[in-house]
Coordinates of C-alpha atoms in Angstrom, one line a residue:
X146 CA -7.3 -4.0 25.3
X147 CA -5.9 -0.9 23.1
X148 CA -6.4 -0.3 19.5
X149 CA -4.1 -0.5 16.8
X150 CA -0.6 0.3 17.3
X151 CA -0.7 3.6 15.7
X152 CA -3.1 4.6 18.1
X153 CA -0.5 3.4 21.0
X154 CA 2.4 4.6 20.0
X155 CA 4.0 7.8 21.6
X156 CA 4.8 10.9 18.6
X157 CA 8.4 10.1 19.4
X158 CA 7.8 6.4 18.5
X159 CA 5.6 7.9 15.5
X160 CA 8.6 10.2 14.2
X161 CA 11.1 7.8 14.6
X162 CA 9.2 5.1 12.2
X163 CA 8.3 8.2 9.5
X164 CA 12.1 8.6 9.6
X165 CA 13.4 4.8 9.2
X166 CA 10.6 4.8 6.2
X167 CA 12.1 7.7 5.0
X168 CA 15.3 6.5 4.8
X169 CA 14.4 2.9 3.3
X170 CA 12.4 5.3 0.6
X171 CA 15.6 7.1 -0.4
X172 CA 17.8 4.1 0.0
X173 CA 15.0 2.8 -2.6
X174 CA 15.8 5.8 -5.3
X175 CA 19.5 5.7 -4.8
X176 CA 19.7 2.0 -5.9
X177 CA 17.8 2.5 -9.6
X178 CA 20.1 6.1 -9.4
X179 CA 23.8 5.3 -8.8
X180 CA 23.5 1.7 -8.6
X181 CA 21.5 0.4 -11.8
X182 CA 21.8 1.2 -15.6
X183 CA 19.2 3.1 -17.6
X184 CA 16.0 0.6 -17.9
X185 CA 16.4 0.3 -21.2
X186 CA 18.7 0.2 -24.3
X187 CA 17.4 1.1 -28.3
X188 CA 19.1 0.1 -30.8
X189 CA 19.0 1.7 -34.7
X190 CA 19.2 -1.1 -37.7
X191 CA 19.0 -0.3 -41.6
X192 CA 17.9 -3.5 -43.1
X193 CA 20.2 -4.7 -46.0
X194 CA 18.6 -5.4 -49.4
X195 CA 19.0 -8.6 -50.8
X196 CA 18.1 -10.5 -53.7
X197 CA 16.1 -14.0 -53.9
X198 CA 17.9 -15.2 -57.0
X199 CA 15.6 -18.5 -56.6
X200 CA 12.5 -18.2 -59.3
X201 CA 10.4 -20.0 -56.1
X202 CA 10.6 -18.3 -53.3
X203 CA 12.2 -21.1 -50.7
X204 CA 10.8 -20.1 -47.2
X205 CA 13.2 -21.8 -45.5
X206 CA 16.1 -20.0 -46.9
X207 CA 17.2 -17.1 -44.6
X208 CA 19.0 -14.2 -45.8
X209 CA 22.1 -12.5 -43.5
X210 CA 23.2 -9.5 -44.4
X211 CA 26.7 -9.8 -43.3
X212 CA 29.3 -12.5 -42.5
X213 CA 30.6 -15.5 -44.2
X214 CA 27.2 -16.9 -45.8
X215 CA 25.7 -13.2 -46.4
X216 CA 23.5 -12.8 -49.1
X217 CA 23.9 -11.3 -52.1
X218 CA 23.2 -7.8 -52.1
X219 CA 21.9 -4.3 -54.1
X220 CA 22.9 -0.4 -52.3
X221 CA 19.2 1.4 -54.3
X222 CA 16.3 0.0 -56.3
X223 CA 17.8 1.9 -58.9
X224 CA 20.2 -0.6 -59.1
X225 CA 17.3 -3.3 -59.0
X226 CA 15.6 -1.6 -61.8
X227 CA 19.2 -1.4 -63.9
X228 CA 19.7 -5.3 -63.0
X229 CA 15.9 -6.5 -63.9
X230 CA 15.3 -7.6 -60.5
X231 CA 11.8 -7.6 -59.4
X232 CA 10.3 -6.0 -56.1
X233 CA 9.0 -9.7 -55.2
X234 CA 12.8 -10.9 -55.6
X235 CA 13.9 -8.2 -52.6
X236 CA 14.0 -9.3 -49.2
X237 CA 14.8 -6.9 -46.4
X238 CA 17.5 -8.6 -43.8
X239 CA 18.0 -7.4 -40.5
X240 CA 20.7 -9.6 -37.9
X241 CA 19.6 -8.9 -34.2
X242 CA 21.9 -7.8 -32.6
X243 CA 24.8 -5.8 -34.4
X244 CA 27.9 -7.5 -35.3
X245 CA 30.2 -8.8 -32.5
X246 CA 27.4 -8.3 -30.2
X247 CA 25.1 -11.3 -28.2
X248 CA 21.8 -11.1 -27.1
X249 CA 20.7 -12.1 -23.3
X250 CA 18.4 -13.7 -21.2
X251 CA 19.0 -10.9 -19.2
X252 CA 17.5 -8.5 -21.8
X253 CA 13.8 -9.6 -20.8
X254 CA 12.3 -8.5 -23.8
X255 CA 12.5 -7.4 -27.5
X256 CA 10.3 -4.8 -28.9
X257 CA 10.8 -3.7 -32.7
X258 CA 9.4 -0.2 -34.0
X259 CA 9.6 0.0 -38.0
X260 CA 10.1 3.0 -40.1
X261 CA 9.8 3.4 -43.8
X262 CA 11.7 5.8 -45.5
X263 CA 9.6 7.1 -48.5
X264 CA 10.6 9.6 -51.4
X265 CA 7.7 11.6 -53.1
X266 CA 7.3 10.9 -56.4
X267 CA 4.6 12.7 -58.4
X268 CA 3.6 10.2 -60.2
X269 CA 4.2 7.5 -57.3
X270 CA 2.5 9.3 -54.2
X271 CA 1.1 7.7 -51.0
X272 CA -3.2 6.9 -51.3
X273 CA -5.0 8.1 -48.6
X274 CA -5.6 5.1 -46.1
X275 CA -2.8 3.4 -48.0
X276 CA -2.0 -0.3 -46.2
X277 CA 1.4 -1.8 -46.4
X278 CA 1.3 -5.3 -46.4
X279 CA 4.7 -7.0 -44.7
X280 CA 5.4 -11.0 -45.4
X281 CA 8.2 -11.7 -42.3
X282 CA 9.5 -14.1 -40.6
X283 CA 12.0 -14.6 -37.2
X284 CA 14.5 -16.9 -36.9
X285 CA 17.1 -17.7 -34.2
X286 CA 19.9 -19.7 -33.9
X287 CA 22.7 -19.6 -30.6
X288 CA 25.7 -19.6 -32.2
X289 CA 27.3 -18.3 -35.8
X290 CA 27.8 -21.6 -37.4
X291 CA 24.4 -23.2 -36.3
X292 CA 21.2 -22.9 -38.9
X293 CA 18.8 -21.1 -38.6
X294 CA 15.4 -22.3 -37.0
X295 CA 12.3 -20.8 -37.8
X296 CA 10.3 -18.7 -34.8
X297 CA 7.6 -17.1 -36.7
X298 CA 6.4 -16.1 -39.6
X299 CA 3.2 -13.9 -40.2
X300 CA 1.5 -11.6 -43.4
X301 CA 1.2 -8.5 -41.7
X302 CA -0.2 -5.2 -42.7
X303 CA 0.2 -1.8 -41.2
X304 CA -1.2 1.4 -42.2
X305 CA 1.0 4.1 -43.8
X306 CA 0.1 7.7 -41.7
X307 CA 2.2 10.0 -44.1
X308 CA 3.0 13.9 -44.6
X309 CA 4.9 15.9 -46.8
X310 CA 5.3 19.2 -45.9
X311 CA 6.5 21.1 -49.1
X312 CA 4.6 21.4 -52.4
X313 CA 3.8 18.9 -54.2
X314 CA 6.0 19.4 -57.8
X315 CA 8.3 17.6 -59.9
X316 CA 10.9 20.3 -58.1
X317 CA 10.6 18.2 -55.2
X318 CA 10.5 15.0 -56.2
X319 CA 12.7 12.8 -54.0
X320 CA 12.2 14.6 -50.4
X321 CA 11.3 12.3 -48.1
X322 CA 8.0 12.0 -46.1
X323 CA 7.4 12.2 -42.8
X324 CA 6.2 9.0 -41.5
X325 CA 4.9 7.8 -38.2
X326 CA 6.8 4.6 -36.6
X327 CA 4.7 1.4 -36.6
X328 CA 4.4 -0.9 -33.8
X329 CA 6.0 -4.1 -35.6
X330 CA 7.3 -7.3 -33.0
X331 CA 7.2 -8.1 -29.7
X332 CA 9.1 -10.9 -27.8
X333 CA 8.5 -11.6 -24.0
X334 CA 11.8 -13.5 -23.9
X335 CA 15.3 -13.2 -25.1
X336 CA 16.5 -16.8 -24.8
X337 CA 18.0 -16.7 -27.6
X338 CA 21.7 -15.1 -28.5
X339 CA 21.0 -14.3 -32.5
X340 CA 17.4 -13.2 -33.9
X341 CA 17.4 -13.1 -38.3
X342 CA 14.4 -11.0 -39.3
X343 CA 13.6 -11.0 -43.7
X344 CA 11.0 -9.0 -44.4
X345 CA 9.4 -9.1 -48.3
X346 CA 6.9 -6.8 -49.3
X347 CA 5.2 -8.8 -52.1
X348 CA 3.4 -6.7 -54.9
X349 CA 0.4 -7.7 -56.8
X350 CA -1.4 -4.9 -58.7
X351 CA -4.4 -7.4 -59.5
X352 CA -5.3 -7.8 -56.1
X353 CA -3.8 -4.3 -55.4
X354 CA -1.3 -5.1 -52.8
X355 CA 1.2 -2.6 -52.0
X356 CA 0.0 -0.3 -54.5
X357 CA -0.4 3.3 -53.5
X358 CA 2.5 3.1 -51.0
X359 CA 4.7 5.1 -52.6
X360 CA 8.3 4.8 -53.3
X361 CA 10.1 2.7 -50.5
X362 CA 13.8 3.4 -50.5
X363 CA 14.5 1.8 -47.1
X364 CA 13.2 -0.1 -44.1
X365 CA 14.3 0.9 -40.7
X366 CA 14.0 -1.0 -37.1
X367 CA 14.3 0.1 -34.2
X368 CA 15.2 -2.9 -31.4
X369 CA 14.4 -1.6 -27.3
X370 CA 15.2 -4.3 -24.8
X371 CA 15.9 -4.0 -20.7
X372 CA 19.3 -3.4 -19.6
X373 CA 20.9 -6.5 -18.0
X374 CA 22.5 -4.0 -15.5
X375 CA 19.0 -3.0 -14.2
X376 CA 17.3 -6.8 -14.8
X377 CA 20.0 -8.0 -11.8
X378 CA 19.4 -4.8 -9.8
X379 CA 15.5 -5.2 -10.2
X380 CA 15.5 -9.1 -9.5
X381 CA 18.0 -8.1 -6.2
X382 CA 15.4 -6.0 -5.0
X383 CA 12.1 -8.4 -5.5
X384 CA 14.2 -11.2 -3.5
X385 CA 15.2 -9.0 -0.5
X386 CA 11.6 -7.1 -0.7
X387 CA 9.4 -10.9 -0.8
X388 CA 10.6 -12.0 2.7
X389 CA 10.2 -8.5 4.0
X390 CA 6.5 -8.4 3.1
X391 CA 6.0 -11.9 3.5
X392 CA 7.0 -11.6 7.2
X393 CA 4.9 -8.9 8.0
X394 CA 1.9 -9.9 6.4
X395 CA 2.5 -13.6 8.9
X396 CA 2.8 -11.5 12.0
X397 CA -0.4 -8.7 11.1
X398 CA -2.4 -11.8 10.3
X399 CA -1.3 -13.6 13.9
X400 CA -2.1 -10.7 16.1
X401 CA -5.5 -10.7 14.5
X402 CA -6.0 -14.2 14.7
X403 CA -5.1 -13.9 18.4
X404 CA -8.3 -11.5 19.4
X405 CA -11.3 -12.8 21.0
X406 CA -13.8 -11.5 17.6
X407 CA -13.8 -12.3 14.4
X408 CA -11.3 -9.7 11.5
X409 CA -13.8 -6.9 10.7
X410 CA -14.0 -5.4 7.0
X411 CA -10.9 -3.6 6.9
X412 CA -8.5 -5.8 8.5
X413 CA -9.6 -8.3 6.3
X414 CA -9.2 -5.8 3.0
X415 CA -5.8 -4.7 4.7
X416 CA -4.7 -8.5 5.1
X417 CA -5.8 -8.7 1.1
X418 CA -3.5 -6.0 0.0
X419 CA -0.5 -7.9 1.6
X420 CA -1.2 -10.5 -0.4
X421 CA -1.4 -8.7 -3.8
X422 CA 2.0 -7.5 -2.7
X423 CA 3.3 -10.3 -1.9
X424 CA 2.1 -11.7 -5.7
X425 CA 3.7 -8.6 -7.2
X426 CA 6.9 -9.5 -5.0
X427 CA 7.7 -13.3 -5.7
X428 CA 10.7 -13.2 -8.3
X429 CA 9.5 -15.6 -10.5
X430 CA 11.6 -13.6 -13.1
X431 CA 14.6 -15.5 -12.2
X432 CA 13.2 -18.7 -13.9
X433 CA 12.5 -16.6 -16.8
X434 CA 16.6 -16.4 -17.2
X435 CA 17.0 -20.1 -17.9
X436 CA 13.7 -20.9 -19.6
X437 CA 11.8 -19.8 -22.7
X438 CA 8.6 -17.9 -20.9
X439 CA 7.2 -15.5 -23.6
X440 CA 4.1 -15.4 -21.1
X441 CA 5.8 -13.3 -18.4
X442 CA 5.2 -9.6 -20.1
X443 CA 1.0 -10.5 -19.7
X444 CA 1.8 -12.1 -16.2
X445 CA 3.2 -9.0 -15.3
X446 CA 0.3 -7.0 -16.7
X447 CA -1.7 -9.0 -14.7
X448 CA 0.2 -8.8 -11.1
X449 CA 0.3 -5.4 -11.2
X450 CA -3.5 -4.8 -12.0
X451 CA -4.2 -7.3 -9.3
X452 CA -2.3 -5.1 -7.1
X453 CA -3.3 -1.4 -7.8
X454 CA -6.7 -2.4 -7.9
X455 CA -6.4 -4.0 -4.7
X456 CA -5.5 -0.5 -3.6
X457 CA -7.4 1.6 -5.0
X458 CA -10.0 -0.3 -3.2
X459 CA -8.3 -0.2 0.3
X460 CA -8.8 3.5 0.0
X461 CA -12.3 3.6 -0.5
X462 CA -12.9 1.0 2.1
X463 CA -10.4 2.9 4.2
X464 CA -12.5 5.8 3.8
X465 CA -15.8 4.3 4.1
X466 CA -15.3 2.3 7.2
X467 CA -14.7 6.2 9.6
X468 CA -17.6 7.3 7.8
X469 CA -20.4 4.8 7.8
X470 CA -22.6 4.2 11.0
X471 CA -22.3 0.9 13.1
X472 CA -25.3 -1.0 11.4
X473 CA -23.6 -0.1 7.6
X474 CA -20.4 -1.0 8.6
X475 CA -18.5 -3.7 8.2
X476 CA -20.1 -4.9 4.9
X477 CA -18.3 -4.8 1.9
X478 CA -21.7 -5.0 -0.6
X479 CA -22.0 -1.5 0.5
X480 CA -19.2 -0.2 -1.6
X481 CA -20.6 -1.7 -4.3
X482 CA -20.5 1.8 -5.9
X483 CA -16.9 2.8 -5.3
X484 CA -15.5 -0.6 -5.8
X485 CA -17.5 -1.2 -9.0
X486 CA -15.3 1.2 -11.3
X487 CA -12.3 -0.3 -10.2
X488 CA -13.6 -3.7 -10.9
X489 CA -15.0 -2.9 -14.5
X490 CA -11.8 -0.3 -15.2
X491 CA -9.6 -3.1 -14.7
X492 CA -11.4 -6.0 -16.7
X493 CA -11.1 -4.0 -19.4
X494 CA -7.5 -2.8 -19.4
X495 CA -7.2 -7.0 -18.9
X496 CA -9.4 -7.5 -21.9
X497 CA -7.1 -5.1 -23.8
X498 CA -4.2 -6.5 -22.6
X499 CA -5.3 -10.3 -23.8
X500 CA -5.9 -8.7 -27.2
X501 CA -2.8 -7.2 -27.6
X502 CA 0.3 -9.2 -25.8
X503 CA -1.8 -12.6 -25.0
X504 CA -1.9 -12.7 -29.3
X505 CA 1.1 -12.0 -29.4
X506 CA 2.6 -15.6 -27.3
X507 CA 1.9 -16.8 -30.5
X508 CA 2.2 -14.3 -33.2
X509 CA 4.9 -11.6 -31.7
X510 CA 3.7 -9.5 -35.0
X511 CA 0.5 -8.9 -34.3
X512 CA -0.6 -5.7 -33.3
X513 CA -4.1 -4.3 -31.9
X514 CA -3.5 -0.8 -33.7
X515 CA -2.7 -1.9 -37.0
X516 CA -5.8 -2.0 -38.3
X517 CA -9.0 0.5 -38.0
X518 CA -11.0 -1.6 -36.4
X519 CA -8.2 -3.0 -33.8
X520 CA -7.6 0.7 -32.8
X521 CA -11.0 2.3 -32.1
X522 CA -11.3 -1.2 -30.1
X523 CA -8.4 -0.6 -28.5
X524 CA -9.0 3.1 -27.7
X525 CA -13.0 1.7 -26.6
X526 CA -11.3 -0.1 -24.1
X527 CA -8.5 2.9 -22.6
X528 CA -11.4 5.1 -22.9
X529 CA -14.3 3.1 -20.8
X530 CA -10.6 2.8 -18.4
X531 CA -10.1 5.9 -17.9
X532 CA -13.7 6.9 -17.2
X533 CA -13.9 4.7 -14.6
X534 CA -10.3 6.0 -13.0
X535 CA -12.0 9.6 -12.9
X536 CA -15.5 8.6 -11.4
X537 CA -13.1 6.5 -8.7
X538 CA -11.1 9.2 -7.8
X539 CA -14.1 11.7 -7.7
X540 CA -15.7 9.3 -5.0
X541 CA -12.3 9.1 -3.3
X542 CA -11.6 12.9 -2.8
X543 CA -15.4 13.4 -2.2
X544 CA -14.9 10.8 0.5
X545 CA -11.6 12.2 2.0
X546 CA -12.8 15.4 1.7
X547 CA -16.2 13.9 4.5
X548 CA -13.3 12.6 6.5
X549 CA -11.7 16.0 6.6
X550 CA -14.6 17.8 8.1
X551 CA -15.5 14.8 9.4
X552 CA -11.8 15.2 12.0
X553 CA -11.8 19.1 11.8
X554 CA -15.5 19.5 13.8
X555 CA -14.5 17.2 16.3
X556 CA -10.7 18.0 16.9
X557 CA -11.3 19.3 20.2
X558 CA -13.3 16.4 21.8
X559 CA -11.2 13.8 19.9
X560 CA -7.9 14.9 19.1
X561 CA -6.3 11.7 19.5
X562 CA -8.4 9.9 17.0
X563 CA -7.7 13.3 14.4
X564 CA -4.5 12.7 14.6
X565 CA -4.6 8.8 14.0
X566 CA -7.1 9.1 11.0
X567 CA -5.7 12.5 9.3
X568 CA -1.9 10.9 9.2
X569 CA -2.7 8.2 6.9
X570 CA -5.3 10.7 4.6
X571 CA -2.2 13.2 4.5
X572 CA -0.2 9.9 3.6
X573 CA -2.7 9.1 0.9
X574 CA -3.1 12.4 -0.5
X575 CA 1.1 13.0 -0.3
X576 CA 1.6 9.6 -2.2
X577 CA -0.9 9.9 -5.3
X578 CA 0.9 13.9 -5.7
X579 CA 4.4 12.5 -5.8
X580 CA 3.5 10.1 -8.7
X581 CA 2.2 12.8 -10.4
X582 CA 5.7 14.8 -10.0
X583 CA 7.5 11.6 -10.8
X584 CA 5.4 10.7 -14.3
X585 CA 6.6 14.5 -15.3
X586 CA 9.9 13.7 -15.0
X587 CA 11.2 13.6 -18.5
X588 CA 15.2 13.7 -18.1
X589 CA 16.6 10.1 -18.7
X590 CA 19.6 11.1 -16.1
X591 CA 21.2 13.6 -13.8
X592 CA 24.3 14.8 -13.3
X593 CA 25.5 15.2 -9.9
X594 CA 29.1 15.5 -9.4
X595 CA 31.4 13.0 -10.7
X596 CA 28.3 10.8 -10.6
X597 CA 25.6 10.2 -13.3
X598 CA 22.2 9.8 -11.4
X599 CA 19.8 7.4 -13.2
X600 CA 16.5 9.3 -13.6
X601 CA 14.2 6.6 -15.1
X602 CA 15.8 3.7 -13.2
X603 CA 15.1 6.1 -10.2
X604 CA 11.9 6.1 -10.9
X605 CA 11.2 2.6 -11.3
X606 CA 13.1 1.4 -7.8
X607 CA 11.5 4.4 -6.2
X608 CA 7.9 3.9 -6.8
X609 CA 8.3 0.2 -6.4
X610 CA 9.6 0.4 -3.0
X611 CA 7.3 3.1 -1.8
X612 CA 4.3 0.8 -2.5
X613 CA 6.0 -1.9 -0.5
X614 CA 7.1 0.3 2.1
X615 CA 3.8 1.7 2.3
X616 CA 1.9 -1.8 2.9
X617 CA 4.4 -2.4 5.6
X618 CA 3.5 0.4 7.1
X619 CA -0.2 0.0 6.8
X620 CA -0.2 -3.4 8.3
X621 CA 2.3 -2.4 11.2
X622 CA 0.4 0.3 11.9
X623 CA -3.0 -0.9 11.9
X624 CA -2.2 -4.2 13.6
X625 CA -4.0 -4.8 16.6
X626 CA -2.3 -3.8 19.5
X627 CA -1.5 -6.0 22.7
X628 CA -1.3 -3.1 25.3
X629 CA -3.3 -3.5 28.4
X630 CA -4.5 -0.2 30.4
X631 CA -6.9 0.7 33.0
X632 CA -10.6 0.8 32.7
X633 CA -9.9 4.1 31.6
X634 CA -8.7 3.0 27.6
X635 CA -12.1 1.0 27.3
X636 CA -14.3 3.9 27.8
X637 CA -12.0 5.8 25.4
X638 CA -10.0 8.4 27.2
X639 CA -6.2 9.2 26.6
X640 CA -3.7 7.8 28.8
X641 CA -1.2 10.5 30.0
X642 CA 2.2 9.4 30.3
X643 CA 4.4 9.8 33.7
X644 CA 5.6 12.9 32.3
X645 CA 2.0 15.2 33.1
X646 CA 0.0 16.5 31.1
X647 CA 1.9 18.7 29.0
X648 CA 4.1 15.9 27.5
X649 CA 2.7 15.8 24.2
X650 CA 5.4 12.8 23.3
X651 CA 3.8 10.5 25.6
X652 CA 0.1 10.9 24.7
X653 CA -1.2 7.6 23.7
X654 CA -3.7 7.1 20.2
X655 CA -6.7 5.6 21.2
X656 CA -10.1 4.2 19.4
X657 CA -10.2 2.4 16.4
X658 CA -12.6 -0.6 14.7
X659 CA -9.8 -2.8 16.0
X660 CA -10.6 -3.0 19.7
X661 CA -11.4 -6.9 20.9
X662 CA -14.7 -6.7 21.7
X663 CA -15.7 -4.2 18.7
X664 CA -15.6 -0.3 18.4
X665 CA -15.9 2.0 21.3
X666 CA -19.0 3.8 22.1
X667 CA -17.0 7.1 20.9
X668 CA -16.5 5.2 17.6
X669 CA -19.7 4.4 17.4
X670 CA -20.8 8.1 18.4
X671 CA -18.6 9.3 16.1
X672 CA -19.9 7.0 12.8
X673 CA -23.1 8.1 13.8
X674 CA -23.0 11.6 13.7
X675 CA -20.9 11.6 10.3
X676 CA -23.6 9.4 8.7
X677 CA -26.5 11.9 10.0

């Protein structure tokens, strides 16, 4: 019985599946390029001041800026000041989206970004550390004659981080500063086709809030939601990608099942990969079109850390397995080093993540970094992250680099097993480099020709079909193989095709852990001598 397919396929056979990858990898690009929209769509909004004529504040009362029942309205605070009107009797009002516009299911999400504009005043300047406290609340309603119904409402506050660049004089009194944009909703759904957001910022020099703030002249938002172009092109590609995997994952699984011994280590950690594909795969995003799941941002999160940690572990077990002897082998406690990082890496990223979007399902305000404490806990947990990304990928290239020498002393007495092991470490090595180049692309589009060439939504197809064309290929390749030869594949020689000798297309890849009755005596040999 022969190894795994790779190891029994002819070069021809070899090139010929590079190439149909190949072309399934481009196709991949070309759909986020030509076919889909940019990713995403921002959108600028100056909030419109009005006035709360009502001595009580009423909560319930919602103020629009425009159309029929639009509130009643001042241009500057000058004018406030001229008409007695107090800053508590101001309420910022922003409509979501613009007029004549709708929003979508499509749209996925809504993230808000808020920006103060602030004039220097001598008298009037920003205090160090100054805190802005924001009284807001959401409402949505689904069409313009409809009231509107309450979604949230939350007493935020977010630190001013301020700079004025020019002297500090009476000369220059009414320059703006410089201030950095604040992290200030997000909504994991659009079900909704109007949002209403009225923002106050209440003032109480007693209890000495929003004092030190400066002078606020306006509020600005920034809205960023997906395209609904791209949502139908990226949904398209999770349903026709879900069988694909699916199906192969069945089939590896059968051939093993079929084999006299039980799955060793790898096939097992192989099979597992398949399946955090496949969970990254299943479009449950098309349900998220006809109902209200806020949830599926942190579900997301969540797939795709299931997944890439299932990775980055198949590499080091990968790895591991051609370098370990037989009586090491096999046992997965024995990466408890390599594997550890990934697992602790990723609890916290999780951990982070529940702090920051699982909040959020019920308080789309909230946000980890608006407070001192929230961002050094925050940056605890990316730090402690990334720490454990470098020492993983330090064990991995120490690792591949043992595999490497490992192949290059013993190329001439087993070139067919070089060749089988050093295709998927080039593989490995080629992938992690080209997301590097992708991450440094920074051009939103191309232009090539008459056509306009998508870069982001390039990037987002592309990488997402590379990793599921890459587990295809890892489980087609490594699957057992049904071939039968002569006594001469069980003692671990190369077959040699019809052709003679010097037919390099027909020379057959032998020896592998995957072999029915367990590895070869030159596997074993080989294990051995890297160990010692």
């Amino acid at each position: 019985m022969a190894g795994a397919i790779i190891e029994n396929m002819s070069t021809k056979k070899l090139v010929i599946v590079g190439v149909i990858l190949l072309l399934f990898q481009a196709f991949s690009f070309m759909v986020g390029g030509l076919i889909a929209p940019s990713p995403t769509t921002a959108i600028h909004y100056l909030a419109t001041k009005c006035v709360d004529t009502v001595k009580h504040h009423q909560n319930t009362k919602w103020f629009m800026p425009w159309g029929p029942n639009q509130c009643d309205k001042i241009r500057t605070f000058d004018e406030a000041m001229a008409k007695k009107i107090e800053a508590n009797n101001i309420v910022f009002a922003v409509h979501i989206p613009l007029p004549n516009k709708e929003m979508s299911p499509w749209f996925q999400f809504l993230l808000v970004i808020l920006q103060f504009d602030i004039a220097f005043k001598v008298y009037n300047q920003i205090a160090d550390g100054a805190m802005v406290t924001i009284d807001v609340g959401l409402a949505y309603r689904d069409d313009t004659l409809s009231e509107w119904t309450e979604m949230a409402h939350s007493i935020e506050q977010r630190k001013l981080n301020c700079s004025f660049n020019t002297a500090k004089t009476f000369e220059n009194e009414g320059r703006y500063y410089e201030c950095d944009l604040l992290p200030f909703m997000e909504v994991g759904s659009v079900a909704h086709k109007y949002y209403l957001l009225n923002i106050r910022l209440p003032v109480n020099e007693a209890k000495k809030i929003n004092v030190g703030i400066g002078e606020i002249k306006d509020i600005r938002l920034v809205s960023i939601h997906q395209n609904g172009g791209f949502t139908k092109v990226w949904f398209a590609m999770k349903t026709f990608l879900t069988p694909s995997i699916l199906i192969i994952m069945i089939w590896y699984w059968r051939r093993i099942t079929l084999m006299t011994r039980p799955p060793v280590l790898l096939e097992k950690v192989i099979f597992a990969l398949g399946i955090s594909m496949t969970f990254i795969n299943i479009p449950v995003e098309w349900f998220s079109v006809g109902f209200n799941w806020t949830w599926m941002l942190l579900f997301g999160d969540i797939r795709q850390g299931i997944f890439y940690s299932m990775l980055l572990s198949f590499w080091i077990i990968f790895c591991g397995e051609h370098l370990m002897d037989q009586t090491e082998r096999n046992r997965f406690s024995v990466y408890w080093k390599q594997v550890g990082p990934i697992v602790f890496g990723s609890f916290c990223l999780f951990i982070f993540d529940m702090c920051e979007r699982g909040v959020q399902l019920t308080n789309p305000f909230y946000s980890i970094w608006a407070t001192d404490v929230g961002t050094e806990l925050a940056m605890a947990f990316i730090i402690v992250a990334g720490i454990c990304a470098c020492l993983y990928f330090l064990f991995l290239c120490f690792m591949v680099f043992q595999v490497f020498r490992n192949i290059s002393g013993k190329r001439s007495s087993l070139p067919a097993m070089s060749k089988a092991r050093r295709l998927h470490y080039e593989v490995v090595l080629s992938l992690s480099f080209a997301c590097l180049v992708c991450l440094q692309v920074n051009e939103g589009h191309w232009h090539w020709g008459d056509h306009t060439v998508q870069v982001n939504s390039a990037f987002f197809t592309g990488i997402y079909g590379m990793w599921n064309l890459y587990v295809f290929a890892i489980m087609f390749l490594y699957a057992p193989s049904h071939k039968r030869y002569g006594d001469e594949q069980s003692s671990g020689q190369c077959i040699i095709g019809d052709a003679g000798p010097n037919s390099g297309e027909d020379i057959q890849l032998t020896t592998t852990i995957t072999h029915v009755d367990g590895p070869t005596e030159i596997y074993k040999m080989t294990g051995k001598e890297s160990q010692e």
